[in-house]
Amino acid sequence: MKKMLLFSIFLLLLSSVLSACNSNDATTAATEDGKVVIDFFHRWPNEPRKSFYDEKIKEYMEANPDVHINVNSVLNDSYKEKIKVLVSSDDLPDIFSSWSYSFAENLVSSEKIMPLNDVLSEDQEWSSSIIESQYDGFKFDEETYGVPFTVDGKAFFYNKAIFEENNIAVPKTYDEFIAALDSLKQAGYEQPLVEGLTDTWAISHYLGTIFERVVDPAVLEKDYTPETGEFTDPGYIKGLEIFEQLAGYMGDVSTAMDHEAARNMFAAGEVPVLYMQFAEIKMVEEASDVEFGFFDFPEVEGGKGDPTALTGAPEGWMVSKNAPKETVDFLKFLTSAETAAEFTKTDGQLNAVKGAVTPENVNATSQEAYELVTNATSTAPWFDNAVNINIADVFMRGGQELATGQSTPQDVMKNVQQEAKSLRE
């Protein structure tokens, strides 16, 4: 009898706990203290961007006391995985950051993303303040699903003093680049070029740019489409051979560190050349007084691609189709001229809002980079956003194996072609 009584009490307590949990979940999902709740998810848990967005959220909530914003953030690769899980469930955040092109397209295919054409047309004063070309990576079937915010590009950063000391000119062709690396090696730089090859995305940036240089654009367009991709063009072998050659200058140290460690080596003046994003200009400047310049990936002799395309793509904000209507107002706040100007001044990252990058909030180096991005004759999206993620994964793993001598370009392409075939079927 005593056991039955204890068991009954246990069931009663368990029921109460579960009921409380369900009640809390429902409250959190709907309102908090009677306010409209907006769930905000981004990929910058590190500084200075984390504090910037924490402050902007606080500012917005003070101006809009009927709104409460929950914020969550995880870093790059974890963000990619988590947002894919969330979009496949019913827990998609109301507003969240997204890469453009294929990454955004995959999210749009879930049919859980808010189409924005009507929102943009209803407030043209706001929507026309964004650089028009930067919308392209968020347009699918003539509908816009994201508002671009950051712009970026990728180039080789070089230490000006080291180049001048060794009478090395900025290379204009790939052969001149190899000659420059050889000269630097002869001058005592064991690794004249480094990269954090444990970060597979860094490998994808190299491969994407190289393929843009050596493979016919029509072939890329066909192969980057999962339904038609075959990857049989010999240009891919040549591209992987170029990456393999460059990895040879990076040394064993590059296979055991991430990109941030490589950037620190460049900032410390230990290595003369590093392939970096313009978003990293401020990080290098704050870490050292190294005077640096940059040049685009040089033209490859005999290449069939675009010799002057700039690799880089915007990131922006997407809104859930089920988000509360107040989310659109928060989206406009995040992409306002005032927020954009403050963002670039704080973070150093260039942005897509017209007039928000000026000599007042960036230095001459960043201004030069901004003009390169906005005036580029063409831009190429990041490779891991340009192709199906399964194809990108095979290339990125293959790039790591090429750097460590565990594979050949031919072996890598066999695996890529096999994956491409499975996607076509």
PDB file of C-alpha atoms in Angstrom, residues 194-339:
ATOM      1  CA  VAL A 194      50.425  29.615 -45.894  1.00  0.00           C
ATOM      2  CA  GLU A 195      46.830  28.609 -45.330  1.00  0.00           C
ATOM      3  CA  GLY A 196      44.877  26.974 -42.520  1.00  0.00           C
ATOM      4  CA  LEU A 197      44.062  23.768 -44.336  1.00  0.00           C
ATOM      5  CA  THR A 198      42.178  22.258 -41.403  1.00  0.00           C
ATOM      6  CA  ASP A 199      39.444  24.713 -42.393  1.00  0.00           C
ATOM      7  CA  THR A 200      37.956  23.037 -45.436  1.00  0.00           C
ATOM      8  CA  TRP A 201      36.108  26.211 -46.456  1.00  0.00           C
ATOM      9  CA  ALA A 202      39.507  27.851 -47.025  1.00  0.00           C
ATOM     10  CA  ILE A 203      40.318  25.083 -49.508  1.00  0.00           C
ATOM     11  CA  SER A 204      36.988  25.598 -51.243  1.00  0.00           C
ATOM     12  CA  HIS A 205      37.787  29.296 -51.740  1.00  0.00           C
ATOM     13  CA  TYR A 206      41.034  28.372 -53.498  1.00  0.00           C
ATOM     14  CA  LEU A 207      39.411  25.741 -55.692  1.00  0.00           C
ATOM     15  CA  GLY A 208      36.483  27.932 -56.651  1.00  0.00           C
ATOM     16  CA  THR A 209      38.723  30.757 -57.803  1.00  0.00           C
ATOM     17  CA  ILE A 210      41.117  28.463 -59.653  1.00  0.00           C
ATOM     18  CA  PHE A 211      38.256  26.772 -61.517  1.00  0.00           C
ATOM     19  CA  GLU A 212      36.926  30.228 -62.452  1.00  0.00           C
ATOM     20  CA  ARG A 213      40.296  30.933 -64.070  1.00  0.00           C
ATOM     21  CA  VAL A 214      40.854  27.680 -65.972  1.00  0.00           C
ATOM     22  CA  VAL A 215      37.433  26.187 -66.826  1.00  0.00           C
ATOM     23  CA  ASP A 216      35.059  27.520 -69.483  1.00  0.00           C
ATOM     24  CA  PRO A 217      32.183  29.422 -67.761  1.00  0.00           C
ATOM     25  CA  ALA A 218      29.618  27.439 -69.777  1.00  0.00           C
ATOM     26  CA  VAL A 219      31.093  24.207 -68.450  1.00  0.00           C
ATOM     27  CA  LEU A 220      31.017  25.529 -64.893  1.00  0.00           C
ATOM     28  CA  GLU A 221      27.376  26.523 -65.263  1.00  0.00           C
ATOM     29  CA  LYS A 222      26.459  23.026 -66.439  1.00  0.00           C
ATOM     30  CA  ASP A 223      28.535  21.209 -63.831  1.00  0.00           C
ATOM     31  CA  TYR A 224      27.503  23.402 -60.908  1.00  0.00           C
ATOM     32  CA  THR A 225      23.885  22.385 -61.577  1.00  0.00           C
ATOM     33  CA  PRO A 226      23.218  19.048 -59.801  1.00  0.00           C
ATOM     34  CA  GLU A 227      20.860  17.810 -62.545  1.00  0.00           C
ATOM     35  CA  THR A 228      23.494  18.208 -65.297  1.00  0.00           C
ATOM     36  CA  GLY A 229      26.858  18.167 -63.532  1.00  0.00           C
ATOM     37  CA  GLU A 230      29.451  15.686 -64.823  1.00  0.00           C
ATOM     38  CA  PHE A 231      32.836  17.309 -63.992  1.00  0.00           C
ATOM     39  CA  THR A 232      34.645  15.585 -66.854  1.00  0.00           C
ATOM     40  CA  ASP A 233      36.354  18.687 -68.277  1.00  0.00           C
ATOM     41  CA  PRO A 234      40.171  18.381 -68.089  1.00  0.00           C
ATOM     42  CA  GLY A 235      40.278  21.894 -66.646  1.00  0.00           C
ATOM     43  CA  TYR A 236      39.370  20.462 -63.242  1.00  0.00           C
ATOM     44  CA  ILE A 237      42.490  18.266 -63.258  1.00  0.00           C
ATOM     45  CA  LYS A 238      44.573  21.313 -64.188  1.00  0.00           C
ATOM     46  CA  GLY A 239      42.884  23.298 -61.412  1.00  0.00           C
ATOM     47  CA  LEU A 240      43.658  20.658 -58.797  1.00  0.00           C
ATOM     48  CA  GLU A 241      47.255  20.491 -60.042  1.00  0.00           C
ATOM     49  CA  ILE A 242      47.519  24.251 -59.494  1.00  0.00           C
ATOM     50  CA  PHE A 243      46.185  23.894 -55.947  1.00  0.00           C
ATOM     51  CA  GLU A 244      48.583  20.991 -55.320  1.00  0.00           C
ATOM     52  CA  GLN A 245      51.472  23.141 -56.528  1.00  0.00           C
ATOM     53  CA  LEU A 246      50.489  26.045 -54.274  1.00  0.00           C
ATOM     54  CA  ALA A 247      50.041  23.688 -51.298  1.00  0.00           C
ATOM     55  CA  GLY A 248      53.645  22.682 -51.859  1.00  0.00           C
ATOM     56  CA  TYR A 249      54.696  26.210 -50.862  1.00  0.00           C
ATOM     57  CA  MET A 250      52.552  26.093 -47.711  1.00  0.00           C
ATOM     58  CA  GLY A 251      54.562  23.382 -45.972  1.00  0.00           C
ATOM     59  CA  ASP A 252      53.452  20.836 -43.374  1.00  0.00           C
ATOM     60  CA  VAL A 253      52.554  23.594 -40.922  1.00  0.00           C
ATOM     61  CA  SER A 254      49.518  24.522 -43.019  1.00  0.00           C
ATOM     62  CA  THR A 255      47.982  21.067 -42.739  1.00  0.00           C
ATOM     63  CA  ALA A 256      47.951  21.331 -38.952  1.00  0.00           C
ATOM     64  CA  MET A 257      46.420  24.766 -38.361  1.00  0.00           C
ATOM     65  CA  ASP A 258      43.290  26.764 -39.091  1.00  0.00           C
ATOM     66  CA  HIS A 259      42.896  29.951 -41.085  1.00  0.00           C
ATOM     67  CA  GLU A 260      42.997  32.196 -38.015  1.00  0.00           C
ATOM     68  CA  ALA A 261      46.439  30.831 -37.106  1.00  0.00           C
ATOM     69  CA  ALA A 262      47.596  31.456 -40.679  1.00  0.00           C
ATOM     70  CA  ARG A 263      46.302  35.041 -40.492  1.00  0.00           C
ATOM     71  CA  ASN A 264      48.192  35.565 -37.243  1.00  0.00           C
ATOM     72  CA  MET A 265      51.406  34.379 -38.928  1.00  0.00           C
ATOM     73  CA  PHE A 266      50.877  36.907 -41.723  1.00  0.00           C
ATOM     74  CA  ALA A 267      50.105  39.679 -39.246  1.00  0.00           C
ATOM     75  CA  ALA A 268      53.280  38.835 -37.331  1.00  0.00           C
ATOM     76  CA  GLY A 269      55.335  39.239 -40.516  1.00  0.00           C
ATOM     77  CA  GLU A 270      56.334  35.553 -40.491  1.00  0.00           C
ATOM     78  CA  VAL A 271      54.926  34.784 -43.948  1.00  0.00           C
ATOM     79  CA  PRO A 272      54.787  37.128 -46.950  1.00  0.00           C
ATOM     80  CA  VAL A 273      51.571  35.997 -48.677  1.00  0.00           C
ATOM     81  CA  LEU A 274      48.137  34.776 -47.580  1.00  0.00           C
ATOM     82  CA  TYR A 275      44.842  34.372 -49.461  1.00  0.00           C
ATOM     83  CA  MET A 276      42.297  36.304 -47.404  1.00  0.00           C
ATOM     84  CA  GLN A 277      38.929  37.988 -47.470  1.00  0.00           C
ATOM     85  CA  PHE A 278      38.621  41.759 -47.406  1.00  0.00           C
ATOM     86  CA  ALA A 279      36.567  41.220 -44.252  1.00  0.00           C
ATOM     87  CA  GLU A 280      39.870  40.404 -42.545  1.00  0.00           C
ATOM     88  CA  ILE A 281      41.589  43.713 -43.292  1.00  0.00           C
ATOM     89  CA  LYS A 282      40.741  45.225 -39.927  1.00  0.00           C
ATOM     90  CA  MET A 283      41.794  42.063 -38.049  1.00  0.00           C
ATOM     91  CA  VAL A 284      45.257  42.210 -39.625  1.00  0.00           C
ATOM     92  CA  GLU A 285      45.565  45.938 -38.996  1.00  0.00           C
ATOM     93  CA  GLU A 286      44.621  45.567 -35.340  1.00  0.00           C
ATOM     94  CA  ALA A 287      47.024  42.676 -34.823  1.00  0.00           C
ATOM     95  CA  SER A 288      50.109  44.365 -36.232  1.00  0.00           C
ATOM     96  CA  ASP A 289      51.597  47.306 -38.091  1.00  0.00           C
ATOM     97  CA  VAL A 290      52.484  45.259 -41.171  1.00  0.00           C
ATOM     98  CA  GLU A 291      51.978  47.327 -44.313  1.00  0.00           C
ATOM     99  CA  PHE A 292      50.216  45.177 -46.852  1.00  0.00           C
ATOM    100  CA  GLY A 293      48.656  45.314 -50.276  1.00  0.00           C
ATOM    101  CA  PHE A 294      46.592  42.820 -52.207  1.00  0.00           C
ATOM    102  CA  PHE A 295      46.182  41.398 -55.684  1.00  0.00           C
ATOM    103  CA  ASP A 296      43.548  39.208 -57.291  1.00  0.00           C
ATOM    104  CA  PHE A 297      44.340  35.571 -58.141  1.00  0.00           C
ATOM    105  CA  PRO A 298      46.497  36.038 -61.271  1.00  0.00           C
ATOM    106  CA  GLU A 299      45.491  35.039 -64.769  1.00  0.00           C
ATOM    107  CA  VAL A 300      46.391  31.460 -65.662  1.00  0.00           C
ATOM    108  CA  GLU A 301      47.978  31.177 -69.096  1.00  0.00           C
ATOM    109  CA  GLY A 302      45.801  29.025 -71.363  1.00  0.00           C
ATOM    110  CA  GLY A 303      42.908  29.149 -68.933  1.00  0.00           C
ATOM    111  CA  LYS A 304      39.452  29.212 -70.476  1.00  0.00           C
ATOM    112  CA  GLY A 305      37.788  31.047 -67.602  1.00  0.00           C
ATOM    113  CA  ASP A 306      37.372  34.683 -66.621  1.00  0.00           C
ATOM    114  CA  PRO A 307      40.853  36.053 -65.790  1.00  0.00           C
ATOM    115  CA  THR A 308      39.526  38.995 -63.789  1.00  0.00           C
ATOM    116  CA  ALA A 309      36.479  37.646 -61.934  1.00  0.00           C
ATOM    117  CA  LEU A 310      36.533  38.433 -58.250  1.00  0.00           C
ATOM    118  CA  THR A 311      35.572  35.660 -55.861  1.00  0.00           C
ATOM    119  CA  GLY A 312      33.194  36.821 -53.194  1.00  0.00           C
ATOM    120  CA  ALA A 313      29.517  36.918 -52.421  1.00  0.00           C
ATOM    121  CA  PRO A 314      27.237  38.812 -50.084  1.00  0.00           C
ATOM    122  CA  GLU A 315      25.677  37.503 -46.929  1.00  0.00           C
ATOM    123  CA  GLY A 316      22.329  38.711 -45.802  1.00  0.00           C
ATOM    124  CA  TRP A 317      19.207  38.181 -43.751  1.00  0.00           C
ATOM    125  CA  MET A 318      16.337  35.802 -44.359  1.00  0.00           C
ATOM    126  CA  VAL A 319      12.943  35.752 -42.673  1.00  0.00           C
ATOM    127  CA  SER A 320      10.801  32.752 -41.818  1.00  0.00           C
ATOM    128  CA  LYS A 321       7.469  32.575 -43.611  1.00  0.00           C
ATOM    129  CA  ASN A 322       5.801  32.199 -40.185  1.00  0.00           C
ATOM    130  CA  ALA A 323       7.622  35.079 -38.507  1.00  0.00           C
ATOM    131  CA  PRO A 324       5.560  37.749 -36.725  1.00  0.00           C
ATOM    132  CA  LYS A 325       4.965  40.824 -38.896  1.00  0.00           C
ATOM    133  CA  GLU A 326       7.185  42.905 -36.613  1.00  0.00           C
ATOM    134  CA  THR A 327      10.165  40.919 -37.930  1.00  0.00           C
ATOM    135  CA  VAL A 328      10.137  42.914 -41.185  1.00  0.00           C
ATOM    136  CA  ASP A 329      10.582  46.117 -39.218  1.00  0.00           C
ATOM    137  CA  PHE A 330      13.536  44.549 -37.375  1.00  0.00           C
ATOM    138  CA  LEU A 331      14.955  43.497 -40.767  1.00  0.00           C
ATOM    139  CA  LYS A 332      14.795  47.111 -41.960  1.00  0.00           C
ATOM    140  CA  PHE A 333      16.497  48.228 -38.749  1.00  0.00           C
ATOM    141  CA  LEU A 334      19.340  45.723 -39.303  1.00  0.00           C
ATOM    142  CA  THR A 335      19.860  46.971 -42.861  1.00  0.00           C
ATOM    143  CA  SER A 336      19.380  50.678 -42.295  1.00  0.00           C
ATOM    144  CA  ALA A 337      22.061  53.150 -43.353  1.00  0.00           C
ATOM    145  CA  GLU A 338      22.728  54.026 -39.708  1.00  0.00           C
ATOM    146  CA  THR A 339      23.178  50.394 -38.620  1.00  0.00           C
TER     147      THR A 339
END
